Short mmCIF file of C-alpha atoms in Angstrom, two decimals:
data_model
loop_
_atom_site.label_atom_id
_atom_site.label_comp_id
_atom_site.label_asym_id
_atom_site.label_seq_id
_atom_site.Cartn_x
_atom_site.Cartn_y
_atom_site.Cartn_z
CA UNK A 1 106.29 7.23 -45.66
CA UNK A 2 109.75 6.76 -46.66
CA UNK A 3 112.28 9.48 -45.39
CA UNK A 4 114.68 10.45 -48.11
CA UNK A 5 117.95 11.45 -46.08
CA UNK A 6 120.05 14.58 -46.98
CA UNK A 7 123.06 11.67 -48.13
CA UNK A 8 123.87 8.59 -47.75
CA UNK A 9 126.16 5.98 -49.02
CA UNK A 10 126.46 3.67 -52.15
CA UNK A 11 127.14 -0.01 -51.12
CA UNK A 12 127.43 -2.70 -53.75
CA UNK A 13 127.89 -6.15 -54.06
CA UNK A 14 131.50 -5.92 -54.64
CA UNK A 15 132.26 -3.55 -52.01
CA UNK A 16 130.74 -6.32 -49.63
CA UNK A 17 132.94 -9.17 -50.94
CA UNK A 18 135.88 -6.85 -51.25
CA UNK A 19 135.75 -6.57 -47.36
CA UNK A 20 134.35 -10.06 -46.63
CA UNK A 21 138.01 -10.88 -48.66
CA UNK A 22 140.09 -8.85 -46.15
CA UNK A 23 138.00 -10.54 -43.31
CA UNK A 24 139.20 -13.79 -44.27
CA UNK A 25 142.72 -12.50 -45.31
CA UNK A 26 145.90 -12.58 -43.01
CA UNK A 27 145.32 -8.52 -42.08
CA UNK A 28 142.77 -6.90 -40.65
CA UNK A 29 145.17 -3.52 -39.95
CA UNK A 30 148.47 -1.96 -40.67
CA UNK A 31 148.16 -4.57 -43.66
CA UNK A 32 148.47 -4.18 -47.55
CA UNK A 33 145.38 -2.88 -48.42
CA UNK A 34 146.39 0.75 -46.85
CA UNK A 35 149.31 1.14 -48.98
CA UNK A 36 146.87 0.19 -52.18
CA UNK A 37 144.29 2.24 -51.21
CA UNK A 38 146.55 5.37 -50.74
CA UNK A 39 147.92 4.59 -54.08
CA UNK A 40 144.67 4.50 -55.91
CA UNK A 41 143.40 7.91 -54.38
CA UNK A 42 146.95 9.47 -55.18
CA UNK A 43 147.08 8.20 -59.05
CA UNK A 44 143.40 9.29 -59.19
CA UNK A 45 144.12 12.74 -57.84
CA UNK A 46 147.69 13.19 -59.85
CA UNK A 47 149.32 13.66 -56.40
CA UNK A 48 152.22 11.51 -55.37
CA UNK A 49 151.26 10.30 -51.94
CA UNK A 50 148.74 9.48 -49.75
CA UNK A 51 148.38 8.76 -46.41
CA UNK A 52 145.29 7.29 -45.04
CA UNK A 53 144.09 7.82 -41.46
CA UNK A 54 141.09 7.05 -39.26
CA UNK A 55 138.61 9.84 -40.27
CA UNK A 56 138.93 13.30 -41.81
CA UNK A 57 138.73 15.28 -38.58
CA UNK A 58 142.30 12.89 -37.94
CA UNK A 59 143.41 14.12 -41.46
CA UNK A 60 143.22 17.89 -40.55
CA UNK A 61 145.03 17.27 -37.63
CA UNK A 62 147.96 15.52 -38.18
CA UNK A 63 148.59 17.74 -41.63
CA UNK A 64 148.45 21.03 -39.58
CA UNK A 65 150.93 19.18 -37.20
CA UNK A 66 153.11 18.23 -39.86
CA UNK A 67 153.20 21.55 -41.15
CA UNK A 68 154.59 22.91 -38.42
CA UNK A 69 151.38 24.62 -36.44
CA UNK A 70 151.65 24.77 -32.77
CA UNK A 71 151.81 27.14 -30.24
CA UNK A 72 152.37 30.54 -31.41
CA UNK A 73 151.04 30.23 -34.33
CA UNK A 74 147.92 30.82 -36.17
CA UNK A 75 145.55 29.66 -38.37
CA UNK A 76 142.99 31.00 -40.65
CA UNK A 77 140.44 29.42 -41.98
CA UNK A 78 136.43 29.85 -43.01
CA UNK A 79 133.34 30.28 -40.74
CA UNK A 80 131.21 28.32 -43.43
CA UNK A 81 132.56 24.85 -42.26
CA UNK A 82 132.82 21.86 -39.32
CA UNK A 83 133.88 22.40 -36.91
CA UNK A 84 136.37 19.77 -37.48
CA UNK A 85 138.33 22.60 -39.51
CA UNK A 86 139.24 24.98 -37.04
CA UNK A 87 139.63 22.23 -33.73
CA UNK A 88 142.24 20.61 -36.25
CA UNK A 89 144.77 24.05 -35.22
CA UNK A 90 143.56 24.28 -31.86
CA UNK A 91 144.34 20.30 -31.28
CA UNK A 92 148.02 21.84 -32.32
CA UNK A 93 148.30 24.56 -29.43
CA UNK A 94 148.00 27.13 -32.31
CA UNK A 95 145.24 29.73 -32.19
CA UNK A 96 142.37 29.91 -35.04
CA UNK A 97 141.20 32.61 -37.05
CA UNK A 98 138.07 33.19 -39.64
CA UNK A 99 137.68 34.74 -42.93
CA UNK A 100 134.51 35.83 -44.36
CA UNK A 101 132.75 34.02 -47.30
CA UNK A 102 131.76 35.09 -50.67
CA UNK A 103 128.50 35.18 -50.71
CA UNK A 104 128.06 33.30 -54.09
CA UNK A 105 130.54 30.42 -53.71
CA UNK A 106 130.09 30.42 -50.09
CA UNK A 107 133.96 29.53 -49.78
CA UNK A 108 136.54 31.68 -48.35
CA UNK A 109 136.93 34.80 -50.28
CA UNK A 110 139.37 35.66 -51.54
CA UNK A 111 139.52 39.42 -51.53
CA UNK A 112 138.69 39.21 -47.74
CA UNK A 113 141.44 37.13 -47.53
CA UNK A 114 144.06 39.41 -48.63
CA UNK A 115 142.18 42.24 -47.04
CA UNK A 116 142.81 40.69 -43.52
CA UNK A 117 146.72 39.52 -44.85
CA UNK A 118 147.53 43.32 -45.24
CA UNK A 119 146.07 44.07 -41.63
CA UNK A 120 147.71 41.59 -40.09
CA UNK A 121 151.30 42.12 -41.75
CA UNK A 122 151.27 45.43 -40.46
CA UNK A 123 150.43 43.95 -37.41
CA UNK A 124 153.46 41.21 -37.65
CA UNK A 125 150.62 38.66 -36.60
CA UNK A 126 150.61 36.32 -40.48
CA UNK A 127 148.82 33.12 -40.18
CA UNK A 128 151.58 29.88 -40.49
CA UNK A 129 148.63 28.07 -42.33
CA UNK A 130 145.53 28.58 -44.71
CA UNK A 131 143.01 26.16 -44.84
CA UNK A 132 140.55 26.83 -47.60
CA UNK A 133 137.44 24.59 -47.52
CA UNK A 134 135.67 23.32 -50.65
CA UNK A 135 132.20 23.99 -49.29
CA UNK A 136 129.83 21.32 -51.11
CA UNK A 137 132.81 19.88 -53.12
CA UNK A 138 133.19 23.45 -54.74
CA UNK A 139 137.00 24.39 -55.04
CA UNK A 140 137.71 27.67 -53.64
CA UNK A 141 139.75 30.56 -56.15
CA UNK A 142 142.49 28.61 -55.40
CA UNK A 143 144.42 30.33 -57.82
CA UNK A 144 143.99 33.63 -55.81
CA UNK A 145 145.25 31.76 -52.27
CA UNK A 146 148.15 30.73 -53.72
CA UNK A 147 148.98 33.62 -55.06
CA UNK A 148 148.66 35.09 -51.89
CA UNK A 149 150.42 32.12 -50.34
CA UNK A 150 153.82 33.06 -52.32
CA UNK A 151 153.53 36.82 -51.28
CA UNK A 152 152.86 36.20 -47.22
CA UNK A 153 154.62 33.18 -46.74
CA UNK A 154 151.93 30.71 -45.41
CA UNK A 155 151.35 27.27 -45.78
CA UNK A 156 147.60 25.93 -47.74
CA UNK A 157 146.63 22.70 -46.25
CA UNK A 158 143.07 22.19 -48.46
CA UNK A 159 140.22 20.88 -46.64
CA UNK A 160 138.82 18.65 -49.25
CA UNK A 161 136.31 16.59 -47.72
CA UNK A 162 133.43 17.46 -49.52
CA UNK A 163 135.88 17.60 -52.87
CA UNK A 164 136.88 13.80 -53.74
CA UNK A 165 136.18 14.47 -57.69
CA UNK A 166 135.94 17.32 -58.51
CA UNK A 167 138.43 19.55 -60.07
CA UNK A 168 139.71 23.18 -60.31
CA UNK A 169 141.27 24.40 -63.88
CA UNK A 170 141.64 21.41 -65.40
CA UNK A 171 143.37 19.64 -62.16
CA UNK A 172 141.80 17.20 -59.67
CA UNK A 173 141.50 17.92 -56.07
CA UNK A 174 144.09 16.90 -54.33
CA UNK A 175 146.85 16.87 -57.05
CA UNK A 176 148.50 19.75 -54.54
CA UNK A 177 149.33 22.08 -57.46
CA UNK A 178 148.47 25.06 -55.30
CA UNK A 179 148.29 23.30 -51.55
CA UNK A 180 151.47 21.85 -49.68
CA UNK A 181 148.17 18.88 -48.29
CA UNK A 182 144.85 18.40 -49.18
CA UNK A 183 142.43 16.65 -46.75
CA UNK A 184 139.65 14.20 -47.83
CA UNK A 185 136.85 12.35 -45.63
CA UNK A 186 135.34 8.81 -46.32
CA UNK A 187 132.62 8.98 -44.26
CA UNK A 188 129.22 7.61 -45.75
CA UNK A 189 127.76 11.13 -46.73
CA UNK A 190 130.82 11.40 -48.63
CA UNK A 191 131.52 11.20 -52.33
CA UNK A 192 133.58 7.52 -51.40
CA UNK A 193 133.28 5.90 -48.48
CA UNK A 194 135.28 3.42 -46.08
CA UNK A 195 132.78 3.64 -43.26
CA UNK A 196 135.39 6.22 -41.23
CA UNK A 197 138.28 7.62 -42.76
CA UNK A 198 140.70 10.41 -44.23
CA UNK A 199 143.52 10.82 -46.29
CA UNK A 200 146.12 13.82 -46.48
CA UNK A 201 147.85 13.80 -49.98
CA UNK A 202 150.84 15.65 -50.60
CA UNK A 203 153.67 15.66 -53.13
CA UNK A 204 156.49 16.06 -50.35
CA UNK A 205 158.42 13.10 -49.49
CA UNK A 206 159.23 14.87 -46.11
CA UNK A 207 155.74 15.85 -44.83
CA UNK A 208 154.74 12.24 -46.11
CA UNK A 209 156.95 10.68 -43.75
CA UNK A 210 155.92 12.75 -41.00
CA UNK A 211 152.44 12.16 -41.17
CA UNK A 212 153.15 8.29 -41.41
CA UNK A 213 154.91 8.93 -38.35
CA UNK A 214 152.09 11.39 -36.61
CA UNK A 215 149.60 8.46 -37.24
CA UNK A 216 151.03 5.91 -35.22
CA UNK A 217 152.10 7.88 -32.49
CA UNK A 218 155.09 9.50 -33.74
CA UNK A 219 156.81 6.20 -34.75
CA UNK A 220 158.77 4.96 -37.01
CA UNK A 221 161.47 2.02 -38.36
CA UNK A 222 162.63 3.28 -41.43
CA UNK A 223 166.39 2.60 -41.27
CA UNK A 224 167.46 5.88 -42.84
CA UNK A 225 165.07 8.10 -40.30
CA UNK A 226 166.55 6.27 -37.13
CA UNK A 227 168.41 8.65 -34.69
CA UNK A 228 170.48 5.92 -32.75
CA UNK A 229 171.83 3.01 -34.48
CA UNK A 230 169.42 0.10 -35.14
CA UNK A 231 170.60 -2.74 -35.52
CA UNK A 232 168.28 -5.09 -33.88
CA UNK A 233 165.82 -6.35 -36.03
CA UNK A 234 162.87 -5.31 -33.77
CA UNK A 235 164.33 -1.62 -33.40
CA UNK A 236 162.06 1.12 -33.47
CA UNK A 237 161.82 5.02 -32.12
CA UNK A 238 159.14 7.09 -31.13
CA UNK A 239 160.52 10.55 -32.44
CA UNK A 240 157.44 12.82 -31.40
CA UNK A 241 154.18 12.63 -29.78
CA UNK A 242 152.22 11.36 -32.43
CA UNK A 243 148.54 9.60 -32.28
CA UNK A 244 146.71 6.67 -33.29
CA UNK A 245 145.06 7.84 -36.47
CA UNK A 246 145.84 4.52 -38.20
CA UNK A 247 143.18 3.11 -40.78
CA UNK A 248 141.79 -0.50 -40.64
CA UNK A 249 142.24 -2.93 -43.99
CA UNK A 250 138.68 -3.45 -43.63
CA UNK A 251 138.58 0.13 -44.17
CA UNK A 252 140.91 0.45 -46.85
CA UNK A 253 139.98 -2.30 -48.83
CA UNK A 254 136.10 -1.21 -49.21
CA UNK A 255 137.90 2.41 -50.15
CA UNK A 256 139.51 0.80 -53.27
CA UNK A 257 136.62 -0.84 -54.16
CA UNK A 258 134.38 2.17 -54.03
CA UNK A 259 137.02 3.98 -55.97
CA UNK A 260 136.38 2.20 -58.94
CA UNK A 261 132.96 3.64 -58.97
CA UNK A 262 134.42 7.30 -58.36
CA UNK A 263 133.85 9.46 -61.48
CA UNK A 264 130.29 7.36 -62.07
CA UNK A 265 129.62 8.54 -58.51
CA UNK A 266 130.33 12.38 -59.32
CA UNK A 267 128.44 11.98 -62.39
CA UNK A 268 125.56 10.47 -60.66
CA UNK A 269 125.61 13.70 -58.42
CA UNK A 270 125.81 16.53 -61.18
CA UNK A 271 123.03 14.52 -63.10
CA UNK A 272 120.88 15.15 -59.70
CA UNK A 273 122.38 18.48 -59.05
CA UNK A 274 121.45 19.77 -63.02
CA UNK A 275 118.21 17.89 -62.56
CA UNK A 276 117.18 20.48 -59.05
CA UNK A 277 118.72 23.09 -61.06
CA UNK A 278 115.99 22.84 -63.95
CA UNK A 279 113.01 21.64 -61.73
CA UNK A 280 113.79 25.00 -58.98
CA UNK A 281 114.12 27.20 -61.68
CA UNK A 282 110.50 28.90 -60.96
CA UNK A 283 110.91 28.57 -56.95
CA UNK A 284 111.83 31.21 -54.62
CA UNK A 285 115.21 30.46 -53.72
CA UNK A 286 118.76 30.71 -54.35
CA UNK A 287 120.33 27.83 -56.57
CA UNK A 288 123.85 26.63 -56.24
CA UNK A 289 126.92 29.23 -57.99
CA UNK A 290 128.79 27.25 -60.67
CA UNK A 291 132.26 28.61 -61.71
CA UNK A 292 133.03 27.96 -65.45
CA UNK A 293 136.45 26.80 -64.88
CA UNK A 294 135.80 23.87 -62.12
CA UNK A 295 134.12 21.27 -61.53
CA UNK A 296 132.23 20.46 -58.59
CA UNK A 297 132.01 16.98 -56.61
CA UNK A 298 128.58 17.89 -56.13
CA UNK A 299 128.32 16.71 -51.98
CA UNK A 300 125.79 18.91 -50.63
CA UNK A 301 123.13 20.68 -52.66
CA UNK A 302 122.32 23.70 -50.56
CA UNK A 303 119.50 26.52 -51.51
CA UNK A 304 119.04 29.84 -49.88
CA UNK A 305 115.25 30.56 -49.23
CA UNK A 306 114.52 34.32 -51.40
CA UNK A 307 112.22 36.64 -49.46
CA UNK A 308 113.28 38.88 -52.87
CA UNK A 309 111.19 36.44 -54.92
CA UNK A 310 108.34 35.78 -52.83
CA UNK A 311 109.56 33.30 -49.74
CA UNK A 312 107.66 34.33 -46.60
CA UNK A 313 107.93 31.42 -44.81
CA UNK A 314 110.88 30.95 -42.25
CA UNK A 315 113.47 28.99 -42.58
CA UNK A 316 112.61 26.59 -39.26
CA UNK A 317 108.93 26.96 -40.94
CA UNK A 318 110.03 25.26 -44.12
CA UNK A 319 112.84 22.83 -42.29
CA UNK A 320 109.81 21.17 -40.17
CA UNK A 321 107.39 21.15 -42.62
CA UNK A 322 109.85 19.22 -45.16
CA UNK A 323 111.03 16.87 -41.57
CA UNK A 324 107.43 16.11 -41.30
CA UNK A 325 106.99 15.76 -45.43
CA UNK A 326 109.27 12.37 -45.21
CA UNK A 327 112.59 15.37 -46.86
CA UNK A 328 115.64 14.75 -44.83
CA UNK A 329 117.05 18.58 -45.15
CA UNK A 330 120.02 19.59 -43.22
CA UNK A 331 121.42 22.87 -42.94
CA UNK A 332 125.65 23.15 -43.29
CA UNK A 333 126.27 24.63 -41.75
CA UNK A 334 126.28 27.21 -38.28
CA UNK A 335 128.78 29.22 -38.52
CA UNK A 336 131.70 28.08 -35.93
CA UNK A 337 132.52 31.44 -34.57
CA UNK A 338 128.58 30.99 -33.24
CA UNK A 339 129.22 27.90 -31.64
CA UNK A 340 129.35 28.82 -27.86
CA UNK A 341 133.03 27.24 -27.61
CA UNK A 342 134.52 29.64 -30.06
CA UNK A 343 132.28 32.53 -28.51
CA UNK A 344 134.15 31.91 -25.10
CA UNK A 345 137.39 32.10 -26.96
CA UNK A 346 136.02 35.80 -28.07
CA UNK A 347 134.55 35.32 -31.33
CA UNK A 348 131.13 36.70 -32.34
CA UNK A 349 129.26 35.32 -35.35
CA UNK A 350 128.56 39.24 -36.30
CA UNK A 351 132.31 39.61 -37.55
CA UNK A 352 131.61 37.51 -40.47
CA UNK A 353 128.27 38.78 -42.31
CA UNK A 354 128.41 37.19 -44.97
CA UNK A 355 128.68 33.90 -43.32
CA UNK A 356 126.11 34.77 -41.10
CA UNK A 357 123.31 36.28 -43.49
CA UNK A 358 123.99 32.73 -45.81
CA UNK A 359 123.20 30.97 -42.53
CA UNK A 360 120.07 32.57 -41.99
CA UNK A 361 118.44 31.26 -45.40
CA UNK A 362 120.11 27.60 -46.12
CA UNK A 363 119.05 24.62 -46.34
CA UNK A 364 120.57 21.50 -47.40
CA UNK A 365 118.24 19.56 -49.62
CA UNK A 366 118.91 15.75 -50.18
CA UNK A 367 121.51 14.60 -52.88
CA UNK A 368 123.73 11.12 -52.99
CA UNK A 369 123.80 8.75 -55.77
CA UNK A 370 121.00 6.11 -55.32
CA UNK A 371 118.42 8.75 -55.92
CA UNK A 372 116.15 8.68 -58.28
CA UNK A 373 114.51 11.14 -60.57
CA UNK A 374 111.30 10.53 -58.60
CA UNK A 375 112.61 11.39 -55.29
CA UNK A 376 114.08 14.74 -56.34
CA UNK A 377 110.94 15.04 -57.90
CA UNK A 378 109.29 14.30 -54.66
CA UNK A 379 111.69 16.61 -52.83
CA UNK A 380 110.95 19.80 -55.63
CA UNK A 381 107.49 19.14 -54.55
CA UNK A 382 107.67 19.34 -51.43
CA UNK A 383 109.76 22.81 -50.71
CA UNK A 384 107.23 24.33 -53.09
CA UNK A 385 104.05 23.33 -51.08
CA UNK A 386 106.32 24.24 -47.72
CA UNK A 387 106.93 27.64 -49.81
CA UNK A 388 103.08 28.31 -50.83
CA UNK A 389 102.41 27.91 -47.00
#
């Protein structure tokens, strides 16, 4: 029996010589195919820069440093993520915060959001950053955050790395029209991949050239950024304690090769996602919200199990029964305030209920672009005999 995996990546032929090429090029890092992949993703997106890094986890990181975050400050962002998305502010000396979920979207709501903004202003306690995540490469209401962004004065870094693709009102992910950065991941669940990898892209010459410099360890040679003079031709300064985050060419150049198969990719994965929409329509469970005014990258494909319309099974019932069916579910995810780091720093999954009672029923069902219309057939069939006991 052959497992179908929740995701997986896309690998062609020309993504194979496009790497084999760098192999046998001059550079295998800190070469010329970073600076063309970062181009590609920013005139893709409609943003002006990016700036490509080791993975996204590196990404997060180094764009909440070059905002500013560090000790004394916070962060907010949602309990329906990695954990990758609050560590990135705690890697900064900063401390963390959640906001509840909508329980449609299952992104950061919104109305919570300001909710907590008016608590904590009378409080004098304002997060210094935002980061919404695009749960399942769903854009949050960004239009609502940065409203709110104007009126309290924070910054939005976008955690994107589900999002590669997809767009909100007419405007790509990661074009920054309402975020100062916007994250991506490349790793090989994603909608692209590069093996390991990230990107922050960002409009502002000034954060761009700090996060070149936070990726190699705070370094850089650029004549005009130079604090003594520099006049030897091997001159460089380290400026701030930076890391290295760098990407490899191999890296980059299968990035810009699987970017020419980007919006066929997305395609692939609404085709999929439409065709679990139609074929779940009679099953007990909870199908993926669509908002009329985005579009969605379509990375995970997560159900809720109903008890309302006839689930009795459990949740681990269903999970190992679909394991042992050859269905590679996954569930995305537990909530990080339940992990038992963030308890011992005080938080209790129980503050966020809506996160917590959309953990209790999901499951991630398999979706990436190689599928076939067999093997969601195959895994329709199988939740419904896992659901009929």
């Amino acid at each position: 029996m052959v497992m179908i995996p929740y995701g997986r990546q896309s690998i062609s032929e020309d993504d194979v010589e496009a790497v084999a090429a760098t192999l046998r090029s001059d550079w295998l890092t800190q070469g010329p195919a970073i600076d063309r992949f970062e181009k590609k993703v920013a005139e893709y997106c409609g943003a002006r820069f990016g700036v490509a890094v080791s993975n996204g986890t590196a990404a997060l990181h180094v764009a909440c440093r070059a905002a500013g975050l560090g000790p004394g400050d916070l962060c907010w962002t949602t309990p329906n993520s990695f954990v990758a998305s609050a560590n990135a502010a705690l890697y900064c000396g900063a401390a963390v915060d959640f906001v509840d979920i909508d329980p449609h979207t299952y992104n950061i709501d919104p109305v919570s959001l300001e909710a907590k903004l008016l608590s904590a202003h009378k409080l004098g306690r304002l997060p210094k950053v935002v980061i919404p995540v695009h749960f399942s490469g769903q854009s949050c209401r960004m239009d609502a955050i940065a409203t709110l962004a104007i009126r309290f004065g924070f910054t939005i870094i976008e955690d994107a790395c589900h999002a590669i693709g997809g767009s909100f009102q007419g405007a790509r992910i990661g074009s920054g029209v309402t975020a100062a950065m916007t994250v991506f991941s490349f790793h090989p669940v994603k909608i692209v991949t590069t093996g390991e990898g990230g990107m922050v892209m960002t409009n502002d010459p000034a954060l761009r050239r700090r996060l070149l410099r936070l990726r190699s360890h705070g370094i850089t040679r650029e004549p005009d950024e130079l604090e003594h003079n520099g006049d030897e031709p091997w001159y460089y300064e380290q400026q701030e304690l930076g890391w290295n985050y760098r990407i490899t060419d191999l890296q980059a150049a299968l990035g810009i090769s699987q970017m020419s198969r980007i919006d066929a990719f997305v395609a692939r994965r609404a085709e999929l996602a439409g065709l679990y929409d139609n074929l779940l329509k009679a099953v007990p469970v909870t199908l993926p919200h669509r908002d009329r005014d985005l579009a969605s990258a379509h990375h995970l494909y997560v159900i809720q199990l109903d008890p309302q319309r006839g689930a009795v099974r459990s949740r681990r019932e269903v999970f190992k029964g679909m394991r042992a069916r050859g269905i590679g579910v996954n569930v995305h995810y537990i909530p990080i305030p339940a992990q038992p780091y963030y308890r011992r720093l005080g938080f209790h999954p129980e503050a966020y209920p809506k996160a917590s009672a959309y953990y209790r029923n999901a499951i991630t069902l398999p979706l990436y672009p190689d599928m076939t219309s067999s093997d969601v057939q195959r895994v329709v069939d199988a939740l419904t005999a896992e659901l009929a006991g």
